[in-house]
Coordinates of C-alpha atoms in Angstrom, one line a residue:
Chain G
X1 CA -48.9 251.5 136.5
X2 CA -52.2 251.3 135.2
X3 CA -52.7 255.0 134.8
X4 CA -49.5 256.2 133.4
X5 CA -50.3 255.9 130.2
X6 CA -53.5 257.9 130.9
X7 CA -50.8 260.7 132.4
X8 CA -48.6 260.2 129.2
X9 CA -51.7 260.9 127.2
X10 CA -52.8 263.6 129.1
X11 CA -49.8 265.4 129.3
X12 CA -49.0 265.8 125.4
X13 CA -52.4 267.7 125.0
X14 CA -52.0 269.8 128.0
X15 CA -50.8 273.5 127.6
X16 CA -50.4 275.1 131.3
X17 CA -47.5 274.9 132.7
X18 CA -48.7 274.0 136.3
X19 CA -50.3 271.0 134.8
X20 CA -47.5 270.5 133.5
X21 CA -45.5 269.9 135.9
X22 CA -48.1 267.9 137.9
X23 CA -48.6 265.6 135.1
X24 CA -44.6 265.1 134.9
X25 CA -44.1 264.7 138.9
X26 CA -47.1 261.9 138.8
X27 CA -45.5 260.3 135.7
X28 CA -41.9 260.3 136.7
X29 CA -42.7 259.1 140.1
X30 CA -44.0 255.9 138.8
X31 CA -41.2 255.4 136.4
X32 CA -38.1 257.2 138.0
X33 CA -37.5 254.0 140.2
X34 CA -37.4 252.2 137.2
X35 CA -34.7 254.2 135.7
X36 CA -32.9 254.1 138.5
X37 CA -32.9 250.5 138.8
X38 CA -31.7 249.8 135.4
X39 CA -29.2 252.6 135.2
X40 CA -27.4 251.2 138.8
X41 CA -27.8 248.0 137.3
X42 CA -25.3 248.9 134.4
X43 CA -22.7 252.0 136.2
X44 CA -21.4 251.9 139.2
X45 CA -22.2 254.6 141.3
X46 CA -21.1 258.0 141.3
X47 CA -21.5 258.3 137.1
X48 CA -24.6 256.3 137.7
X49 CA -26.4 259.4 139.4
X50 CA -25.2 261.4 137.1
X51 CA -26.3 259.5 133.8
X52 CA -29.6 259.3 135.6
X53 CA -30.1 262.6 136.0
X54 CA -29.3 262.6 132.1
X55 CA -31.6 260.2 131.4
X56 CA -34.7 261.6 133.3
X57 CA -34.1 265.2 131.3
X58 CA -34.4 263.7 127.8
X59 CA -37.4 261.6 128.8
X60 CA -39.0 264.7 130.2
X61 CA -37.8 267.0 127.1
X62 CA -39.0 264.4 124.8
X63 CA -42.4 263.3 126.6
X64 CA -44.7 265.6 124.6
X65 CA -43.7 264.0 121.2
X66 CA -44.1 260.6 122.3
X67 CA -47.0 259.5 120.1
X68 CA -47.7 255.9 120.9
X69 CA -50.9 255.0 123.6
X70 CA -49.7 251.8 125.0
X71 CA -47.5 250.7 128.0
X72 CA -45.4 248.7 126.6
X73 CA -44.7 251.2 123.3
X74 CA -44.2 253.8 126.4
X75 CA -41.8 251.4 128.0
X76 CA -39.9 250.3 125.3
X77 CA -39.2 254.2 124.7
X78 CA -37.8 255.5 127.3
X79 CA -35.6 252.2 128.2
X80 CA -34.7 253.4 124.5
X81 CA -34.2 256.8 125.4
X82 CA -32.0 255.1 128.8
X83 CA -29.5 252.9 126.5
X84 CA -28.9 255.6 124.6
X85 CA -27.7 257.6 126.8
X86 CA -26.7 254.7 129.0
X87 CA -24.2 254.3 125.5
X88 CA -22.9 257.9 125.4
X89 CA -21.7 257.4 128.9
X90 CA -19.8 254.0 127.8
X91 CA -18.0 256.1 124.9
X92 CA -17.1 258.7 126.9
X93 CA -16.0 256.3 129.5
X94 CA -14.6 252.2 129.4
X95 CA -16.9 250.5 130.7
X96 CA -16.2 249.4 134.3
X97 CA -17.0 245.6 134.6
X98 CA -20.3 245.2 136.3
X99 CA -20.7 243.7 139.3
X100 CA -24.0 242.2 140.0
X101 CA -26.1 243.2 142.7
X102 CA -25.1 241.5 146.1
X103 CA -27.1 239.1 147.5
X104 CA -27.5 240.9 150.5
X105 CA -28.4 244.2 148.7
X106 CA -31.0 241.6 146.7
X107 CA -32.2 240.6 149.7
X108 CA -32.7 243.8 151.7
X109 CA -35.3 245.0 148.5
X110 CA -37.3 241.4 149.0
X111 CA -37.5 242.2 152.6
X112 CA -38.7 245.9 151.1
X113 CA -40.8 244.8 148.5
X114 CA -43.3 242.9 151.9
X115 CA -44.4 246.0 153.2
X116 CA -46.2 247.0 149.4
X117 CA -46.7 242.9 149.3
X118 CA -46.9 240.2 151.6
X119 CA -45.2 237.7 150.9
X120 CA -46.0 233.8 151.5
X121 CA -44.0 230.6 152.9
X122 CA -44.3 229.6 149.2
X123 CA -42.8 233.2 147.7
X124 CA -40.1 232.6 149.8
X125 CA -39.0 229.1 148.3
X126 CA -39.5 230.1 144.9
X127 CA -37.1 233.3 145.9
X128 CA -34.7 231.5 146.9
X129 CA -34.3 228.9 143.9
X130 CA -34.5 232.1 141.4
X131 CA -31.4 233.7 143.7
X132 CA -29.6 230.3 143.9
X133 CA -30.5 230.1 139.3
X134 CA -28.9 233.2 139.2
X135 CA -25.5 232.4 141.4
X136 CA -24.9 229.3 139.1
X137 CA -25.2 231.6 136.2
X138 CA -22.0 232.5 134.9
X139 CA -21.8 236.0 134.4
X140 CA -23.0 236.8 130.9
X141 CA -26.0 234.6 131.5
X142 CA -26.4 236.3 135.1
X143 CA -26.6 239.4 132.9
X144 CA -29.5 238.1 130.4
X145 CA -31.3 236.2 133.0
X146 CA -31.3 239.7 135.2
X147 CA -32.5 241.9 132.2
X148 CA -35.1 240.0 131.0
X149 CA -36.5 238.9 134.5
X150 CA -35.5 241.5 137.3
X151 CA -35.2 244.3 134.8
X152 CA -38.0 242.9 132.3
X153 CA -36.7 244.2 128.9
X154 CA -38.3 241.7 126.6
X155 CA -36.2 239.8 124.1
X156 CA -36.8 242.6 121.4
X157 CA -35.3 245.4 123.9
X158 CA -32.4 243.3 124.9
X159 CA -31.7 242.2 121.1
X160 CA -31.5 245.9 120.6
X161 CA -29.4 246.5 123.3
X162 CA -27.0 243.7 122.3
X163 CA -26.8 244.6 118.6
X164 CA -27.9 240.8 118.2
X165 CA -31.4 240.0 116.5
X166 CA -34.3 238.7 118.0
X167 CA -34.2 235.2 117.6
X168 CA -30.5 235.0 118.9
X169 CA -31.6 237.0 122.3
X170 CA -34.5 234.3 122.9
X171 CA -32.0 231.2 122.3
X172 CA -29.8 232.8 124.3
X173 CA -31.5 233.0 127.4
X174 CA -33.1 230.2 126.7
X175 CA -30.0 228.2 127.1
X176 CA -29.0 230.4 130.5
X177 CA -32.2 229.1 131.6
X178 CA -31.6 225.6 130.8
X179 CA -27.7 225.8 132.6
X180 CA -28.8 227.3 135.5
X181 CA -31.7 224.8 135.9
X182 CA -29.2 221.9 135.5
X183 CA -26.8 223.4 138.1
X184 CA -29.2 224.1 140.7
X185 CA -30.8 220.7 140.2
Chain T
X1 CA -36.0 222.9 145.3
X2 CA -39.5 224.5 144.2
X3 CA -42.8 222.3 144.1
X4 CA -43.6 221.0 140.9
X5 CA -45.8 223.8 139.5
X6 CA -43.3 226.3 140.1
X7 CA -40.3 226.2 137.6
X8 CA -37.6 228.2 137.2
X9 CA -38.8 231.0 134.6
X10 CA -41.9 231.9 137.1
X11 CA -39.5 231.9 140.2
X12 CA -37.0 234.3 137.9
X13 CA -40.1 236.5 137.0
X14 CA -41.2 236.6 140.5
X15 CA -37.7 237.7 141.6
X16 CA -38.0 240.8 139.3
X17 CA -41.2 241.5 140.7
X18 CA -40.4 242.0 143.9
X19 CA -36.8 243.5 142.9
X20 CA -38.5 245.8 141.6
X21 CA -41.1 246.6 144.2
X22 CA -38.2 246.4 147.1
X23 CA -36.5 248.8 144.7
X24 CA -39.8 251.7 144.3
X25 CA -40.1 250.9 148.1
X26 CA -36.0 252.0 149.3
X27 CA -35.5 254.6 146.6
X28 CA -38.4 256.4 145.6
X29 CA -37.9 259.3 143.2
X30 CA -35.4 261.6 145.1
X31 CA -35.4 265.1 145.1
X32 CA -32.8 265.8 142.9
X33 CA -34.5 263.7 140.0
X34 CA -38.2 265.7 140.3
X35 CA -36.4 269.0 140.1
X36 CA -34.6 267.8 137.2
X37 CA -37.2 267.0 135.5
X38 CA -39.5 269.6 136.5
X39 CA -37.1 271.8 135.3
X40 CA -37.0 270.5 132.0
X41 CA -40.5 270.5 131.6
X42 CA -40.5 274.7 132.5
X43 CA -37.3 275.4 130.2
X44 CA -39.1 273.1 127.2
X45 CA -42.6 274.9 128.3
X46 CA -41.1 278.4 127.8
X47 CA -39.7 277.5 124.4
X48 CA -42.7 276.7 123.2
X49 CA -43.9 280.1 124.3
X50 CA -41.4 282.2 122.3
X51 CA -41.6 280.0 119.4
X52 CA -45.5 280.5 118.9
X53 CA -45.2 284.1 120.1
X54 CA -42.5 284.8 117.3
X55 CA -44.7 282.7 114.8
X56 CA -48.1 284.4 114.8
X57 CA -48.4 287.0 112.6
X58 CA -48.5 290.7 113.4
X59 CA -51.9 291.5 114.0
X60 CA -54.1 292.9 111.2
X61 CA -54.9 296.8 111.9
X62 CA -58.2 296.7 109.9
X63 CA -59.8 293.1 111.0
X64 CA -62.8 293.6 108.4
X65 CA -60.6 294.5 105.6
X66 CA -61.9 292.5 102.9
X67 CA -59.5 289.9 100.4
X68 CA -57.9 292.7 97.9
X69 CA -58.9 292.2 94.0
X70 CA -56.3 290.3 92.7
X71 CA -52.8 292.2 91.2
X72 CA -53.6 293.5 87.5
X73 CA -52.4 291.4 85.0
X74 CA -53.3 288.1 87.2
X75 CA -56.9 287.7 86.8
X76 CA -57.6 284.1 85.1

């Protein structure tokens, strides 16, 4: 990730097309699994695919006007961008109850994540307690504890998110934190 | 349970971690995405196009004409 703010850079000052279009492929390929993480995270699939698709067309259509040089201000934008649209699909649509991501499913992508990073005995164990912290969370802590950590919205994206202010969001999962510690204890 | 030097916010954050590098691993940016995009960057690429073609002026048919004396009746 360390150059994608270089490519975000580079791209609002390019003109030609064919760089264009490289500079957007090499961006979007860091940042499309991303997306899509977050976005099956909060729709279950087939709208999911579509919203996505919405999603990675007003990040592209909007990428030249982004202004800011950091990660994180490039981050927080378009996960900005995502819950906007992520919210025009919920008022079009109720929202379906989410179901968190089976354990299996979780466990398939640790197995996955090896073969970019190997993984010690001592991964493992800590793996394990962080699944087992987020089974004894009940669900709307399961739901913090997942975007802050798995997803890694900061408190300031989530409070955004949740219409609640910034404060609130850090108590908040500060007490999921706490629960789940003392359940799995 | 972890060791001691492990608690449960670093075990959380190292859960996301590799969520998320599972996740890049298994579903890296499909097909469908990249042309979406890329197609968004040629559609907003050829607006930009027309929109500075049809905002340049017409070009000048005498280039060394010189700045015309002001209108009668304005001079300071």
């Amino acid at each position: 990730m360390d150059d994608l703010i270089k490519l975000v850079r580079t791209y609002r000052v390019t003109a030609g097309l064919a760089e264009r279009l490289r500079l957007a492929e090499a961006i979007f390929r860091q940042i499309e699994p991303d997306l899509r993480l977050f976005v099956f995270s909060a729709i279950q699939s087939p709208a999911a695919e579509d919203v996505l698709q919405e999603i990675l067309k007003s990040v592209a259509a909007s990428l030249i006007n982004f202004r800011k040089d950091t990660l994180p201000a490039f981050r927080s934008w378009f996960y900005t961008i995502a819950r906007n649209r992520l919210n025009d699909h919920f008022r079009k649509k109720a929202r379906d109850p989410l179901q968190p991501m089976p354990n299996d499913e979780i466990l398939d992508l640790l197995d996955a994540s090896e073969q970019a990073e190997p993984m010690t005995a001592a991964d493992r164990h800590d793996l394990e307690y962080a699944l087992k912290l987020l089974d004894g969370s009940k669900p709307e802590c399961r739901g913090y504890l997942w975007n802050h950590y798995v997803i890694g919205f900061d408190y300031g994206e989530i409070a955004e998110e949740q219409n609640l202010n910034y404060d609130n969001v850090r108590m908040k999962i500060g007490r999921c934190l706490e629960e789940a510690k003392s359940l799995v204890a | 349970m972890p060791n001691q030097n492990t608690d449960a916010e670093a075990a959380l954050q190292k859960l996301g971690h590799r969520v998320r590098l599972g996740w890049a691993k298994k579903q890296p940016i499909s097909d469908k995405s990249l042309e979406s995009v890329k197609n968004t960057v040629r559609e907003q690429w050829e607006q930009e196009q027309t929109a500075s073609r049809t905002s340049k002026p017409a070009p000048s048919p005498d280039k060394d004409q010189k700045p015309k004396p002001p209108e009668p009746g304005l001079e300071p």
